[in-house]
PDB file of C-alpha atoms in Angstrom:
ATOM      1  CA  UNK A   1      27.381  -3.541  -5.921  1.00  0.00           C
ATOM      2  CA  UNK A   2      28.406   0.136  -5.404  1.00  0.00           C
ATOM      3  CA  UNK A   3      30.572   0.883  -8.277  1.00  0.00           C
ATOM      4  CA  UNK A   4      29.855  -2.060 -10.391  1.00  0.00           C
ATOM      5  CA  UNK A   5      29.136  -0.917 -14.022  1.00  0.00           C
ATOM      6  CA  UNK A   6      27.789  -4.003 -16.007  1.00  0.00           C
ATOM      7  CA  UNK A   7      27.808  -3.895 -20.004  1.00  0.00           C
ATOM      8  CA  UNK A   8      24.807  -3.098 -22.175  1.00  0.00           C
ATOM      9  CA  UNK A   9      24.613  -7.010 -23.547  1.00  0.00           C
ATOM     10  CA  UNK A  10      25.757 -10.232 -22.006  1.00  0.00           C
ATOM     11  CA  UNK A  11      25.050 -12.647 -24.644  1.00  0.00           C
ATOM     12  CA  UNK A  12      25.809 -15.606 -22.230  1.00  0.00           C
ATOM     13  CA  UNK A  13      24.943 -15.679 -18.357  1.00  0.00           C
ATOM     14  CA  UNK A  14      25.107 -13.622 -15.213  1.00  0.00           C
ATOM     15  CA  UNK A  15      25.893 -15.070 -12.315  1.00  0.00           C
ATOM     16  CA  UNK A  16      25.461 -12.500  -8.576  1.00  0.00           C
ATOM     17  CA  UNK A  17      24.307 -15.886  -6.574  1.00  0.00           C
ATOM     18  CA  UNK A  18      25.940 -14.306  -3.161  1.00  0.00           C
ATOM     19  CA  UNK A  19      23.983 -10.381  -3.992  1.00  0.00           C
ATOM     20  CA  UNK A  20      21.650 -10.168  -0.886  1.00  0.00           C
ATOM     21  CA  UNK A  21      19.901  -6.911  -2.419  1.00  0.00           C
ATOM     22  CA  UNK A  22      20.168  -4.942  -5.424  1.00  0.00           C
ATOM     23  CA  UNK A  23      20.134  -1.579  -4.430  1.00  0.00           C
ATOM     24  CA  UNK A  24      22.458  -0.091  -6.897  1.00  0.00           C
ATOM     25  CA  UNK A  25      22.349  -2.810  -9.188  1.00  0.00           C
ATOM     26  CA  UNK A  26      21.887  -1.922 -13.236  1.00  0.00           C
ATOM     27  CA  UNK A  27      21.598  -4.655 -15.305  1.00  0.00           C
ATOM     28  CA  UNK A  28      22.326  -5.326 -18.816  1.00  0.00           C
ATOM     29  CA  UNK A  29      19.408  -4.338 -21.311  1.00  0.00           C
ATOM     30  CA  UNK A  30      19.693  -7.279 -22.914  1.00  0.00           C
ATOM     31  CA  UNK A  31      21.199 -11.219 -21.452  1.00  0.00           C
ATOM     32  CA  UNK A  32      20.990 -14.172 -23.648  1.00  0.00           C
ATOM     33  CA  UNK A  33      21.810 -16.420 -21.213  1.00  0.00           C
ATOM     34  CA  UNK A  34      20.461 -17.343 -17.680  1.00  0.00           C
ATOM     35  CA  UNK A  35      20.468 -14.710 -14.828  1.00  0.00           C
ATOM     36  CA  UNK A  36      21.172 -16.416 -11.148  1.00  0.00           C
ATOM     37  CA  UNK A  37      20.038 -13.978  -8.568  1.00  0.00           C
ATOM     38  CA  UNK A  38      19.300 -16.530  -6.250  1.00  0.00           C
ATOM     39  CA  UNK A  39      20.301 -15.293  -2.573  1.00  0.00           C
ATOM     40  CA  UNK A  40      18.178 -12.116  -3.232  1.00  0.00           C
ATOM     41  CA  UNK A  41      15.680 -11.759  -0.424  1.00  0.00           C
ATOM     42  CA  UNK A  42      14.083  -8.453  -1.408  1.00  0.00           C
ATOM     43  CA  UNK A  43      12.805  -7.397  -4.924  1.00  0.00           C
ATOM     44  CA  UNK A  44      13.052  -3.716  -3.869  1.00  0.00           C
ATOM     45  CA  UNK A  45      15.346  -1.510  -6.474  1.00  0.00           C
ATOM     46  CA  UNK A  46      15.346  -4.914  -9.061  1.00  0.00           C
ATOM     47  CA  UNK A  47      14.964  -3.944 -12.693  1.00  0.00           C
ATOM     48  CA  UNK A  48      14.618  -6.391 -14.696  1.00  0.00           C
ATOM     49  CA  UNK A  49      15.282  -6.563 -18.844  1.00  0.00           C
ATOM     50  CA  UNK A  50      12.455  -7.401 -20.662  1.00  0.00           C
ATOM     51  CA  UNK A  51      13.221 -10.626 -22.183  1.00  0.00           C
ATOM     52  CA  UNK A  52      15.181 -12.978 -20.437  1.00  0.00           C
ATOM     53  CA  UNK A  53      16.256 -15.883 -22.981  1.00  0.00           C
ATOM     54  CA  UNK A  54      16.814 -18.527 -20.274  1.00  0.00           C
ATOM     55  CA  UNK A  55      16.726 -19.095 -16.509  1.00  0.00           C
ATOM     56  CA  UNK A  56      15.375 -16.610 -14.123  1.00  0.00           C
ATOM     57  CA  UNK A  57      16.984 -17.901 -10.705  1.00  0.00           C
ATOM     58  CA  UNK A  58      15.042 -15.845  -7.470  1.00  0.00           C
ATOM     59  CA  UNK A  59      14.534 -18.834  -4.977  1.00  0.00           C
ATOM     60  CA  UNK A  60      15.287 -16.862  -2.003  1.00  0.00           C
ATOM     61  CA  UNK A  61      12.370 -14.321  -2.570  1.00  0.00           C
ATOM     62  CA  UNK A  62       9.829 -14.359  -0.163  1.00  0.00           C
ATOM     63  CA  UNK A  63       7.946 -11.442  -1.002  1.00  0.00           C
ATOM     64  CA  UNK A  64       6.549 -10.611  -4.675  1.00  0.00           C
ATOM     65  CA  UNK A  65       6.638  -6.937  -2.820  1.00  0.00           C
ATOM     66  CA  UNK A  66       8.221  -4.311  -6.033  1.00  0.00           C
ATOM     67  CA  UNK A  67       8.661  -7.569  -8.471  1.00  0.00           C
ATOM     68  CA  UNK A  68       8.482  -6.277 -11.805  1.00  0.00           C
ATOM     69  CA  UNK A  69       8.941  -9.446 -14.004  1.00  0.00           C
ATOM     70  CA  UNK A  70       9.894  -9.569 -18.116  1.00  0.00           C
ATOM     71  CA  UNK A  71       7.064 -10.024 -20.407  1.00  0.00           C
ATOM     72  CA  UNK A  72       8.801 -13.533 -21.681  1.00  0.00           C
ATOM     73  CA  UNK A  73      10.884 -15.807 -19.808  1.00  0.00           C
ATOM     74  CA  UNK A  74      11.918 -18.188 -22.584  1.00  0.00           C
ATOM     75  CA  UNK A  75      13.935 -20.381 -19.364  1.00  0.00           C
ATOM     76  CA  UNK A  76      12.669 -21.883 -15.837  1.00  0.00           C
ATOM     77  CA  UNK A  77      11.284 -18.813 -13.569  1.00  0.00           C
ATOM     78  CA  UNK A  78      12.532 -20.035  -9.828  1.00  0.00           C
ATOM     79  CA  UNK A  79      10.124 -18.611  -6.943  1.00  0.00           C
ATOM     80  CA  UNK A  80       9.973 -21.037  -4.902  1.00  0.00           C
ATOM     81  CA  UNK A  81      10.636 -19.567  -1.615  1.00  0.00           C
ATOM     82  CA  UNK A  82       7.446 -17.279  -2.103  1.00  0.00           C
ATOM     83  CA  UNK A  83       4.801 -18.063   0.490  1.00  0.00           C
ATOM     84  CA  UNK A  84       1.923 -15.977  -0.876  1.00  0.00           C
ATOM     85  CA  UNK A  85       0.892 -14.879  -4.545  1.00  0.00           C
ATOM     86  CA  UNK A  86       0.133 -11.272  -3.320  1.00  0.00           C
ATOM     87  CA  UNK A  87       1.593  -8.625  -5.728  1.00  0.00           C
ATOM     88  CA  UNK A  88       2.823 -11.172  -8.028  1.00  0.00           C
ATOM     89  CA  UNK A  89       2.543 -10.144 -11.989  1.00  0.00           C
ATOM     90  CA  UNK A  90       3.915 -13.495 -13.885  1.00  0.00           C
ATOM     91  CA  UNK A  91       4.804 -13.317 -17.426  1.00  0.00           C
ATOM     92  CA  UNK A  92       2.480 -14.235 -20.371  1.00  0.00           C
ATOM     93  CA  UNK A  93       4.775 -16.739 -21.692  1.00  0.00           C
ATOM     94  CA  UNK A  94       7.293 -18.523 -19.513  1.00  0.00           C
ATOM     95  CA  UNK A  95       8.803 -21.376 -21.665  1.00  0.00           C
ATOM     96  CA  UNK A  96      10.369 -23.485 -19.071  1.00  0.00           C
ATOM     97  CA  UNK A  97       9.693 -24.619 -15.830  1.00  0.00           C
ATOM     98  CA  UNK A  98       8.117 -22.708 -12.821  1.00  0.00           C
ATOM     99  CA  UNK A  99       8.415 -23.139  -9.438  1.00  0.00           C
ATOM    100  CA  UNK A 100       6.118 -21.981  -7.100  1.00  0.00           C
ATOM    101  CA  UNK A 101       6.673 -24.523  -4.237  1.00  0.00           C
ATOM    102  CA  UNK A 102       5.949 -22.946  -1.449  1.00  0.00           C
ATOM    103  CA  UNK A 103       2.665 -21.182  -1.826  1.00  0.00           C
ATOM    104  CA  UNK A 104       0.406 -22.456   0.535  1.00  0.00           C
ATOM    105  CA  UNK A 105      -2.270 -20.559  -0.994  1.00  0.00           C
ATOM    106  CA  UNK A 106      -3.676 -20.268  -4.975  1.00  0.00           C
ATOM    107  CA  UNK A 107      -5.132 -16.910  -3.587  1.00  0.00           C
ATOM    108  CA  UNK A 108      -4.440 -13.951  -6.089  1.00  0.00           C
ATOM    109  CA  UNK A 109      -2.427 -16.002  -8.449  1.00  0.00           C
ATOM    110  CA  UNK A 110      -2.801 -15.635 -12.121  1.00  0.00           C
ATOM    111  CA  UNK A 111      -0.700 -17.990 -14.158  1.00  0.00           C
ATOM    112  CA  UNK A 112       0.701 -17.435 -17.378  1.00  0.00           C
ATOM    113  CA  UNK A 113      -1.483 -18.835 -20.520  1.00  0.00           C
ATOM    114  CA  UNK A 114       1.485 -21.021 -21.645  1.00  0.00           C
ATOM    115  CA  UNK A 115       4.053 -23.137 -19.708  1.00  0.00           C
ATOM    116  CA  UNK A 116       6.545 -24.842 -21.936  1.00  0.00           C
ATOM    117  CA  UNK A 117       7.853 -26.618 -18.845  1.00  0.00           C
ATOM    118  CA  UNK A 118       6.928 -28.008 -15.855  1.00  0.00           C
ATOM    119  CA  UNK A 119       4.620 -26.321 -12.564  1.00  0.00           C
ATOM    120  CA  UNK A 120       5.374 -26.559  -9.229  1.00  0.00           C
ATOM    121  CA  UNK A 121       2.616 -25.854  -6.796  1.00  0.00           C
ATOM    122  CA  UNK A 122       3.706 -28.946  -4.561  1.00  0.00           C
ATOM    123  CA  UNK A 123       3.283 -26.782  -0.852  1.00  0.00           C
ATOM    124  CA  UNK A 124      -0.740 -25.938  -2.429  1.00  0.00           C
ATOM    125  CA  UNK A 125      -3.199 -27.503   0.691  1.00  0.00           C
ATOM    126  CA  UNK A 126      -6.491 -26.495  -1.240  1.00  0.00           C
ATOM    127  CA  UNK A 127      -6.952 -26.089  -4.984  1.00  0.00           C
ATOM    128  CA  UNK A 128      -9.746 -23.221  -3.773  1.00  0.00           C
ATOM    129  CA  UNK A 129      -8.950 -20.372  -6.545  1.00  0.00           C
ATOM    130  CA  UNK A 130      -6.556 -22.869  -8.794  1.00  0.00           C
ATOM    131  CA  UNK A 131      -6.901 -21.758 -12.528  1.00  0.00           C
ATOM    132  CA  UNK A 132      -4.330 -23.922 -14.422  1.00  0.00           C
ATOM    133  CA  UNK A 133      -3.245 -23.151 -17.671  1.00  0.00           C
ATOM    134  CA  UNK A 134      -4.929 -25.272 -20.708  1.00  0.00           C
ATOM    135  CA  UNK A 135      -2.140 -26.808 -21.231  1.00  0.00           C
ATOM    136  CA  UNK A 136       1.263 -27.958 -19.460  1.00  0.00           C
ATOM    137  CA  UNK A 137       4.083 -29.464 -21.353  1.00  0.00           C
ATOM    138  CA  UNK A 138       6.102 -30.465 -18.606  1.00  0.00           C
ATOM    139  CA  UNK A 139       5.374 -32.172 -15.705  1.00  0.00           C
ATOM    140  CA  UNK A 140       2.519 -30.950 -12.771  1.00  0.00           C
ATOM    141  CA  UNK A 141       3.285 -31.154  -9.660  1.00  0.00           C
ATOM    142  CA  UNK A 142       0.785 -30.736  -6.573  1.00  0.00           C
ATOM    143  CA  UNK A 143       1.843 -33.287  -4.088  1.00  0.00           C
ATOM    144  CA  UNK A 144       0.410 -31.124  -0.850  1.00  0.00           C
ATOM    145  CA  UNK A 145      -3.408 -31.419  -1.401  1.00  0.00           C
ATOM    146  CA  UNK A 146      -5.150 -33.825   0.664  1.00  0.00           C
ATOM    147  CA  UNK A 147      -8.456 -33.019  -1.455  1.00  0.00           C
ATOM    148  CA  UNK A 148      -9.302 -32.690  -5.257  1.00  0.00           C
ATOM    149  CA  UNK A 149     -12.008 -30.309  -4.262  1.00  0.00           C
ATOM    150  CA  UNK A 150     -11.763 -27.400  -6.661  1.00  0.00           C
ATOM    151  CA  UNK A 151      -9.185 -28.639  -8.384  1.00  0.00           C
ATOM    152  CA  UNK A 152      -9.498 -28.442 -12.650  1.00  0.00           C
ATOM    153  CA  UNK A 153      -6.856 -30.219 -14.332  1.00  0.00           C
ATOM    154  CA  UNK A 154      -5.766 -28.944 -17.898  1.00  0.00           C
ATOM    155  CA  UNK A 155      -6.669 -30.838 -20.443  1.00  0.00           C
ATOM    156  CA  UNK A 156      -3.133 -31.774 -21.352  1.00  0.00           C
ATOM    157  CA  UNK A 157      -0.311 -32.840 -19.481  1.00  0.00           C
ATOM    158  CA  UNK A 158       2.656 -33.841 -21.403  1.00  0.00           C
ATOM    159  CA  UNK A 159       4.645 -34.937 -18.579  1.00  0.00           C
ATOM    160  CA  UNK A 160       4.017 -36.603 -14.799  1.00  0.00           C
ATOM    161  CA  UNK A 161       1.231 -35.578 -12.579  1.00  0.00           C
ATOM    162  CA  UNK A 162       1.677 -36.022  -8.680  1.00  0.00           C
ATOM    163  CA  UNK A 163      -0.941 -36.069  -6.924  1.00  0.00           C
ATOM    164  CA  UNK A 164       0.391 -38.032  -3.898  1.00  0.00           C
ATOM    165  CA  UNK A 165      -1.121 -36.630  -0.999  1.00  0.00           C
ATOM    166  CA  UNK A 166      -4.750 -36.836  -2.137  1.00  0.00           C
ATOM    167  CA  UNK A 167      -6.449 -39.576   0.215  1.00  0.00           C
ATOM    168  CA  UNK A 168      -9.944 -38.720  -1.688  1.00  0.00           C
ATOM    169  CA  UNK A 169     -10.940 -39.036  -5.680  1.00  0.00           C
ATOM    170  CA  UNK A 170     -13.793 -37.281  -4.512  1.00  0.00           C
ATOM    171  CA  UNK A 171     -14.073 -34.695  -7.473  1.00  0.00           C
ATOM    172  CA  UNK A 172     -11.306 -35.876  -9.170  1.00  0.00           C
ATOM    173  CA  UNK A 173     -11.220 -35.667 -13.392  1.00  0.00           C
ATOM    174  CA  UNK A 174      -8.110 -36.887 -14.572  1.00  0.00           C
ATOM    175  CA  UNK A 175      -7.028 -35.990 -18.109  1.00  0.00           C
ATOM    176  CA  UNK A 176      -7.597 -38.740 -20.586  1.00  0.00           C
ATOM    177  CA  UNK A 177      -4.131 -38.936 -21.843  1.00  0.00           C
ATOM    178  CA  UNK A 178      -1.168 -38.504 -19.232  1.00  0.00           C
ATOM    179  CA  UNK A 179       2.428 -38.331 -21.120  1.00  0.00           C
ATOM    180  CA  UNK A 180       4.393 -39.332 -17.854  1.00  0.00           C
ATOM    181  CA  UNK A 181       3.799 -40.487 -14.633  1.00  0.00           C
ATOM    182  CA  UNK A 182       0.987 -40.384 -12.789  1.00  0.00           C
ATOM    183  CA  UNK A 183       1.671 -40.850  -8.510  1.00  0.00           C
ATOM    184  CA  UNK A 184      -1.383 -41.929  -6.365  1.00  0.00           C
ATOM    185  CA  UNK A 185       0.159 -42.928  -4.194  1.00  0.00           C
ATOM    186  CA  UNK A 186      -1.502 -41.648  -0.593  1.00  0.00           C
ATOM    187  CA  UNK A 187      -4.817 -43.345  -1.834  1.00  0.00           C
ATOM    188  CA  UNK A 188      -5.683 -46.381   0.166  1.00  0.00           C
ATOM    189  CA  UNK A 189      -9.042 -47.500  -1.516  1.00  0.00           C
ATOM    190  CA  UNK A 190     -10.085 -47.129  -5.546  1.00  0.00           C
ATOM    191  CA  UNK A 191     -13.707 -46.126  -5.086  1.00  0.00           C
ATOM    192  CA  UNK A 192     -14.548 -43.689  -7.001  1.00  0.00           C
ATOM    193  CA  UNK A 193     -11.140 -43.613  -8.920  1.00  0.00           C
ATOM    194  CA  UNK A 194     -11.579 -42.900 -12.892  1.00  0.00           C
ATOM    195  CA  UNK A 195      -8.111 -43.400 -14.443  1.00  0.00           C
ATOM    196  CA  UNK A 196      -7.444 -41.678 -17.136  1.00  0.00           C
ATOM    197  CA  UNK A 197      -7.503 -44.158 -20.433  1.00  0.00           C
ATOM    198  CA  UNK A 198      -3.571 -43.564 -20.902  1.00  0.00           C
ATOM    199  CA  UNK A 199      -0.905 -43.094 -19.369  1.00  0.00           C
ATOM    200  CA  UNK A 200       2.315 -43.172 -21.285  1.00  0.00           C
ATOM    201  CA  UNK A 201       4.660 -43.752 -17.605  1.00  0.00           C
ATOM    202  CA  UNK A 202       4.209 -45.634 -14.986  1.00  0.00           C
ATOM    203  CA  UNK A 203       1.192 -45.744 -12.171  1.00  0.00           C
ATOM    204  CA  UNK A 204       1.968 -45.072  -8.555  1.00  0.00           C
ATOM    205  CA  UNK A 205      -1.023 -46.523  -6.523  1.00  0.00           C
ATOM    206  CA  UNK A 206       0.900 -47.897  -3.856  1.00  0.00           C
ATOM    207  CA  UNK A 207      -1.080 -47.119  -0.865  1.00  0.00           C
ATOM    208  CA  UNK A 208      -4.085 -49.012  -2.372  1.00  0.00           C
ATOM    209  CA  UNK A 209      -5.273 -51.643   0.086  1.00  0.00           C
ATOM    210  CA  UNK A 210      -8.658 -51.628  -1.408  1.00  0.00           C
ATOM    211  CA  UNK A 211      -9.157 -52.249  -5.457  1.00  0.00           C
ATOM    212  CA  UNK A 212     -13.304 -52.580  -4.696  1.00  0.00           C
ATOM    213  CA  UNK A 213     -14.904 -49.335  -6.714  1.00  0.00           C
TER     214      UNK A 213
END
């Protein structure tokens, strides 16, 4: 980016998808629209502006290492190449959907208070350390725990919750109300199982081979 002078304000989006690193890079105080930074494998020399009114793309990030990230995201935040929470600062508010896919770990991660979206923690193995936000308007997804051990569920979810590689209910308190979906689908017997008294989608207990419980 050596010589690239950006303006002050971009009131729609920025695209750098192929930037690599952004040493040198000065972005706009303010953009209105969606910022795609998404082949960025280093956060090193990345200043961000403080609001971002839509999408925050970063999938290629590995490393939360020097990630200084706006105090609102009113968009989807997209980390879901990072492997470990370590030295990651999320916004308060993020109003769309966040993607965390790949942390193996809830170690060290503090989520924002409000998610107007949906959460991705689908590559989570243990819910040891999990604090979910009170509430989720999107959907939750957490399709890589084997075990509800741990695990807290907010007390609203106003989209799907997958849970499909849980093959215990062992611990397991479903909301009471569900807005979406809600996938079971790696359970083979219902002992144990306390559904939640609705679910506004549909019910994804296709492994069952058992109903006794």
């Amino acid at each position: 980016v050596e010589g690239l002078i950006l303006p002050t304000t971009v009131n729609g989006n920025l695209d750098l998808p192929r930037l690599t690193n952004a040493e040198g890079l000065v972005l706009p105080n303010t953009i209105n629209g969606y910022i795609d930074l998404r082949n960025l494998t280093s956060a090193e020399g990345l200043v961000l502006p403080n609001t971002i009114n839509e999408h925050l793309n970063l999938r290629n990030l590995t490393s939360a290492k020097g990630l200084v990230l706006p105090n609102t995201i009113n968009g989807s935040l997209d980390l879901s190449s990072l492997t470990s929470a370590e030295g990651l600062a999320l916004p308060d508010t993020i109003n769309g959907y966040l993607d965390l896919s790949s942390l193996t770990s809830a170690e060290g991660l503090v989520l924002p208070n409000t998610i107007g979206g949906s959460l991705s923690l689908s590559g989570l193995k243990s819910a040891k350390g999990l604090v979910l936000p009170d509430i989720i308007n999107g959907s939750l997804y957490l399709s890589g725990l084997k075990s509800a051990k741990g695990l807290v569920l907010p007390d609203t979810i106003n989209g799907n919750l997958d849970l499909r590689g849980l093959t215990s209910v062992e611990g397991l308190v479903l909301p009471d109300t569900i807005s979406g979906s809600l996938h079971l689908t790696s359970l083979t017997s219902a002992k144990g199982l306390r559904l939640s008294n609705i679910i506004y989608g549909d019910l994804y207990l296709e492994g069952l081979t058992s109903v006794e419980g």
